[in-house]
Structures are given as structure tokens and as C-alpha cells.
XYZ file of C-alpha atoms in Angstrom:
325
model
C -13.857 -28.479 -16.792
C -12.661 -31.220 -14.487
C -8.955 -31.379 -13.642
C -8.251 -34.689 -15.446
C -9.749 -33.402 -18.670
C -7.926 -30.084 -18.274
C -4.585 -31.858 -17.911
C -5.289 -33.783 -21.094
C -5.703 -30.566 -23.079
C -2.983 -30.180 -25.792
C -1.964 -26.826 -24.279
C -0.750 -28.568 -21.135
C 1.539 -30.785 -23.185
C 3.078 -27.746 -24.859
C 3.482 -26.037 -21.489
C 5.066 -29.132 -19.944
C 7.446 -29.418 -22.866
C 8.377 -25.763 -22.530
C 9.021 -26.129 -18.801
C 11.092 -29.231 -19.456
C 13.221 -27.421 -22.006
C 13.689 -24.520 -19.592
C 14.871 -26.829 -16.821
C 17.183 -28.616 -19.266
C 18.652 -25.304 -20.425
C 19.244 -24.165 -16.851
C 20.913 -27.452 -15.996
C 23.072 -27.250 -19.116
C 24.041 -23.667 -18.327
C 25.292 -24.653 -14.897
C 27.142 -22.373 -12.530
C 28.017 -19.003 -14.041
C 30.932 -17.008 -12.534
C 29.301 -13.801 -13.735
C 26.344 -14.456 -11.448
C 28.522 -15.109 -8.402
C 28.621 -11.989 -6.182
C 31.780 -12.896 -4.235
C 33.989 -9.833 -3.804
C 37.666 -10.332 -2.962
C 38.575 -6.795 -1.944
C 41.390 -6.997 0.598
C 42.151 -10.613 -0.359
C 45.288 -11.988 -2.002
C 45.298 -14.867 -4.489
C 47.988 -16.788 -6.350
C 47.381 -18.614 -9.631
C 50.207 -20.709 -11.062
C 50.590 -21.106 -14.809
C 48.541 -17.945 -15.275
C 49.996 -16.500 -18.472
C 47.624 -18.478 -20.722
C 44.759 -20.954 -20.847
C 42.765 -21.877 -17.769
C 45.143 -20.146 -15.376
C 44.868 -16.826 -17.172
C 41.069 -17.034 -17.205
C 41.004 -17.839 -13.493
C 43.338 -14.931 -12.724
C 41.176 -12.612 -14.819
C 38.053 -13.590 -12.884
C 39.730 -13.162 -9.483
C 41.147 -9.797 -10.507
C 37.648 -8.689 -11.542
C 36.597 -9.483 -7.993
C 39.181 -6.939 -6.790
C 41.682 -9.448 -5.415
C 45.372 -8.703 -5.221
C 46.181 -11.217 -7.940
C 49.625 -12.779 -8.274
C 50.348 -14.523 -11.561
C 53.005 -17.177 -10.935
C 54.567 -17.820 -14.332
C 57.705 -19.368 -15.764
C 58.055 -16.879 -18.645
C 58.644 -13.241 -17.755
C 57.623 -12.048 -21.213
C 54.367 -14.009 -21.447
C 53.584 -13.438 -17.800
C 53.985 -9.667 -18.051
C 51.821 -9.591 -21.178
C 49.085 -11.429 -19.254
C 49.415 -9.010 -16.324
C 48.974 -5.998 -18.586
C 46.013 -7.585 -20.354
C 44.261 -8.424 -17.085
C 44.921 -4.965 -15.631
C 43.437 -3.360 -18.739
C 40.391 -5.658 -18.747
C 39.585 -5.293 -15.051
C 40.901 -1.886 -14.053
C 42.603 -3.624 -11.127
C 46.168 -2.307 -10.681
C 46.990 -4.962 -8.074
C 47.769 -7.647 -10.653
C 51.374 -8.752 -10.285
C 53.855 -11.104 -11.903
C 56.132 -13.380 -9.893
C 58.378 -15.870 -11.643
C 57.880 -19.536 -10.809
C 58.978 -22.757 -12.491
C 57.267 -25.616 -10.657
C 59.669 -28.154 -12.204
C 62.448 -26.619 -10.081
C 62.350 -26.987 -6.294
C 64.844 -24.115 -6.039
C 62.473 -21.882 -8.010
C 59.556 -22.946 -5.814
C 61.502 -22.109 -2.671
C 62.597 -18.718 -4.009
C 59.023 -17.875 -5.025
C 57.611 -18.936 -1.647
C 60.252 -16.948 0.236
C 59.356 -13.841 -1.762
C 55.650 -14.317 -1.065
C 56.240 -14.790 2.672
C 58.456 -11.716 2.723
C 56.191 -9.437 0.683
C 52.616 -10.560 1.317
C 50.644 -10.102 4.518
C 48.014 -12.679 3.627
C 47.068 -15.405 1.177
C 43.411 -16.300 0.753
C 43.349 -18.480 -2.363
C 46.070 -20.652 -3.904
C 45.279 -22.184 -7.292
C 47.792 -24.825 -8.369
C 47.091 -24.824 -12.095
C 50.499 -25.034 -13.817
C 51.033 -28.246 -15.753
C 52.410 -29.762 -18.924
C 52.393 -32.930 -20.968
C 54.035 -34.330 -24.084
C 57.640 -34.329 -22.865
C 59.860 -37.426 -23.008
C 61.215 -38.844 -19.759
C 63.584 -36.133 -18.502
C 65.495 -35.943 -15.232
C 66.021 -32.449 -13.856
C 69.307 -31.288 -12.253
C 67.618 -31.939 -8.891
C 67.120 -35.610 -9.773
C 63.381 -35.429 -10.410
C 61.350 -36.478 -13.443
C 60.339 -33.219 -15.123
C 56.638 -33.783 -15.772
C 56.043 -35.211 -12.301
C 57.981 -32.303 -10.778
C 56.035 -29.712 -12.783
C 52.558 -31.139 -12.321
C 52.784 -32.579 -8.837
C 55.945 -32.297 -6.741
C 56.495 -28.563 -7.309
C 52.895 -27.722 -6.341
C 53.215 -30.057 -3.331
C 56.240 -28.131 -2.079
C 54.769 -24.725 -2.883
C 51.564 -25.462 -1.002
C 53.400 -26.702 2.068
C 55.711 -23.692 2.133
C 52.717 -21.333 2.044
C 50.531 -23.194 4.541
C 51.322 -20.993 7.523
C 50.336 -17.868 5.579
C 47.141 -19.556 4.391
C 46.299 -20.599 7.950
C 46.915 -17.070 9.230
C 44.512 -15.773 6.558
C 41.770 -18.348 7.196
C 39.217 -18.969 5.936
C 41.363 -19.743 2.899
C 41.147 -22.128 -0.039
C 43.540 -24.326 -2.002
C 42.405 -25.521 -5.430
C 44.436 -28.181 -7.239
C 43.659 -28.563 -10.932
C 43.547 -32.253 -11.806
C 41.790 -34.062 -14.675
C 39.278 -36.800 -15.378
C 42.327 -38.615 -16.770
C 43.416 -39.316 -13.197
C 41.039 -42.277 -13.374
C 43.463 -44.247 -15.549
C 46.625 -43.104 -13.777
C 48.833 -44.978 -11.323
C 50.813 -43.596 -8.411
C 54.135 -45.374 -7.977
C 56.451 -43.112 -5.938
C 59.371 -44.243 -8.113
C 57.885 -42.186 -10.951
C 58.930 -39.008 -9.152
C 62.620 -39.666 -9.780
C 62.298 -41.583 -13.035
C 63.344 -44.886 -11.456
C 60.175 -46.268 -12.980
C 57.741 -44.836 -15.479
C 54.117 -45.590 -16.257
C 54.599 -45.520 -20.042
C 54.356 -42.787 -22.667
C 53.114 -39.219 -22.571
C 49.518 -39.991 -21.674
C 50.236 -42.424 -18.811
C 52.725 -39.956 -17.333
C 50.209 -37.108 -17.445
C 47.418 -39.307 -16.097
C 49.571 -40.389 -13.182
C 50.511 -36.825 -12.239
C 46.833 -35.989 -12.144
C 46.100 -38.954 -9.890
C 48.827 -37.699 -7.572
C 47.114 -34.283 -7.505
C 43.915 -35.876 -6.200
C 45.730 -38.055 -3.654
C 47.718 -35.058 -2.430
C 44.559 -32.990 -2.048
C 42.780 -35.633 0.005
C 45.723 -36.109 2.357
C 46.264 -32.357 2.638
C 42.647 -31.798 3.593
C 42.981 -34.340 6.396
C 46.056 -32.588 7.753
C 44.348 -29.184 7.591
C 41.265 -30.166 9.555
C 40.311 -27.452 12.029
C 42.574 -24.796 10.498
C 39.992 -23.020 8.370
C 41.913 -23.842 5.204
C 40.151 -26.078 2.685
C 41.687 -28.069 -0.171
C 39.826 -29.475 -3.150
C 40.780 -30.889 -6.546
C 38.946 -30.184 -9.753
C 38.467 -31.527 -13.261
C 38.238 -28.734 -15.861
C 37.097 -31.086 -18.626
C 38.537 -31.345 -22.141
C 39.809 -27.850 -22.839
C 41.536 -26.114 -25.723
C 44.769 -24.704 -24.252
C 48.505 -24.594 -25.005
C 49.095 -27.807 -23.039
C 49.468 -29.740 -26.323
C 52.368 -27.575 -27.490
C 54.999 -30.270 -26.841
C 53.257 -32.900 -28.978
C 54.002 -33.679 -32.619
C 52.502 -31.551 -35.373
C 50.142 -34.408 -36.237
C 48.726 -34.529 -32.706
C 48.464 -30.743 -32.561
C 46.624 -30.741 -35.904
C 44.182 -33.384 -34.666
C 43.568 -31.389 -31.496
C 42.982 -28.268 -33.609
C 40.365 -30.111 -35.686
C 38.576 -31.132 -32.484
C 38.640 -27.595 -31.125
C 35.041 -26.711 -32.089
C 33.794 -29.667 -30.027
C 35.690 -29.022 -26.787
C 35.670 -26.298 -24.155
C 37.366 -22.962 -24.532
C 39.825 -21.934 -21.831
C 37.178 -19.613 -20.398
C 34.673 -22.457 -20.156
C 37.313 -24.803 -18.757
C 38.154 -22.331 -15.992
C 34.633 -22.338 -14.559
C 34.997 -25.340 -12.244
C 38.266 -23.963 -10.839
C 36.717 -20.541 -10.225
C 33.749 -22.265 -8.588
C 36.010 -24.000 -6.083
C 37.977 -20.809 -5.481
C 35.167 -18.328 -4.786
C 31.663 -19.781 -4.643
C 29.691 -19.706 -1.415
C 28.472 -23.225 -2.169
C 31.978 -24.634 -1.614
C 32.602 -22.754 1.632
C 33.753 -25.228 4.279
C 33.881 -28.182 1.877
C 37.280 -29.866 1.815
C 39.031 -32.968 0.531
C 36.618 -33.365 -2.373
C 36.912 -33.811 -6.129
C 34.721 -31.604 -8.321
C 33.714 -32.453 -11.855
C 33.811 -30.130 -14.839
C 30.127 -29.291 -14.237
C 31.042 -27.940 -10.768
C 29.310 -30.865 -9.072
C 30.875 -33.197 -6.542
C 32.203 -36.299 -8.281
C 33.573 -39.603 -7.075
C 37.258 -39.920 -7.987
C 38.793 -43.238 -8.973
C 39.303 -46.066 -6.490
C 43.053 -45.387 -6.496
C 42.397 -41.733 -5.693
C 40.429 -42.828 -2.610
C 43.221 -45.076 -1.290
C 44.227 -43.406 1.983
C 47.252 -45.654 2.421
C 48.531 -44.731 -1.036
C 47.930 -41.040 -0.329
C 49.940 -41.239 2.893
C 52.786 -43.114 1.222
C 52.926 -40.564 -1.591
C 52.919 -37.706 0.916
C 55.772 -39.170 2.942
C 57.931 -39.780 -0.123
C 57.151 -36.282 -1.375
C 58.272 -34.835 1.959
C 61.530 -36.728 1.657
C 62.224 -35.642 -1.923
C 61.446 -31.993 -1.237
C 63.329 -31.864 2.063
C 60.272 -30.962 4.099
C 60.198 -32.076 7.727
C 57.849 -34.982 8.351
C 54.444 -33.682 9.337
C 52.218 -34.983 12.147
C 50.369 -38.194 11.495
C 46.612 -38.476 11.867
């Protein structure tokens, strides 16, 4: 039988269809943390907002890899419950709770001081803590609460821990952002409530844009240190982040739950950036929810805006001005 006639045989069509479906299934399955062999024995990691949702799932995965895993949580009760659950699930006794409220610069400083005093190294920092649904609120430190929680607190925390990260290099910083950053704006006046982008959604979107801008500028400043910084979109995920919204919004979100990612699924892209060999050495990038490199919004690629945001953030947090590049 000649090759052309063989290829026209119905069996080849079935085989081709089967191969196509297999490739589609593999592409849909994507990166699987369970297939990643990275072992973190001897390494120390910090995950903020780790008592529930994405943060808890990330901490669980890192603990399974034998990391000394620090859960940075605002609630002692919920944080300790998560610690005990993760210890039981992984058999890793080196899972610890440290209290941290990223909306408070004083809390961030106290947490960082404790880490620098007690820890000999820091290999992975995951800035995951975040909230939405709160009205415009000014904290006792003069900062807008959602912007402080989602952006300014993590900015300060990361900078305070940079020397330890550098001393532990190669090390990684992962900042959890969102695809919603694409419709955010980044006016520095938002940080103190002197201006506001609008309601709950615009505020959240803008904090997530600031996460991406911060990551890009940070990566530039860390060039040559062995510390990488990347931002990530977890996708649309079912977590407790909607807890501050009205009952109607929470009910709607509950109805949509079967069609969106679980917290475990939403944690995959963050875990990928934290441990995968594929990301080793990559820095200053934005990863999509499928773990692939993605192009962030035009605003997120504005280097002048990123530098302006960084400088104002230094001023508000009392950090000394860093070197320019």
C-alpha cells in the first residue's frame, strides 16, 4: 500500500484524532506541582496570608517539600489552626506561625525584626495576603487600608528582608497579583486616600497594578544579586477574599463557585513561580494563571510610573532612598 493511500485510511483519522485529544488534555492539565521534584530541605520560606485560601495551599505545598515554612497571618487562632493542619498533612514539624498584619507598617516592622533575629536564611518570600470589599478607610498611620494591606505593607516587608534574601541566594520573591491589574490605575495619592480610583473593584484592581509595577522595579534593583522577583495571576479563585462584600455579592459568588478555580487550583501558578526549575533565573516577569509568561498591561510596563511609585512608597514607609539605575 502506497503512503498516500495509507494516510487516507479511516484508521489514521481515528489515530490523529486520538493524538490530538491527548495533546489537548496535556495542555489543559498544565504544570502539576505533584510532578515537580524540587526539594526544599534546609530552605526557609515565608507565605503571607497563609491561614486560608491560596496562601494556605502554597504553604502546604512548600511544607511537603520539607521547607521550614513560616505562615505570616493576622489571626493567631486561624493561623495556628492552619499550622496544625499543615503539620498533620505533611509530617513536617518545622511549620511555624508568626503574626503579621500587612495593613500596619508597625506590624510589618515587628515581623521583619523577628525574622531577622530568629532566621538564618530566607529562600522564598510569597507576598500573598490581600483583601477587597472594604470602604475607603484611613489607618492610624495615615494610609488607605486596602492599599496598605495589598501593596504598601508587602513593599515594606520585602525591602526589610532583602538582605537576608540576598545572603541566601539564589532566592525568589513571588508577588500575587491578578488579571484585574489590567484595568487598574496607579496614582500615588491612592496610598494615603488623598484620591481614590472609585469603588471596591477599582481599588482592588489598582492595588494589583501596583503589585506588578513594584515587582518590575524590584527586579531591576536586584539584578546580579541572585534574588529573582516575579508577579503572578492566580486566576478567578474561590477563596475568603469576598468576605467583606454584601450578602448578595457573596451569594452570587457562591453560585459561580462550580465554574471557578478552587484554592488548590488557584495556588498552582504561585507554587510554579516559587519552586519550579523552569522559572530559575527568570525575573521581573508576569506569569498567567496557566503558569505561562504573559504580557501585563501597558500601565504595568511603564518604567517611569514604576519608579515614581517606588520612590513615593519609600517615603511613606520611611525607607532610605535606594540607588537609582
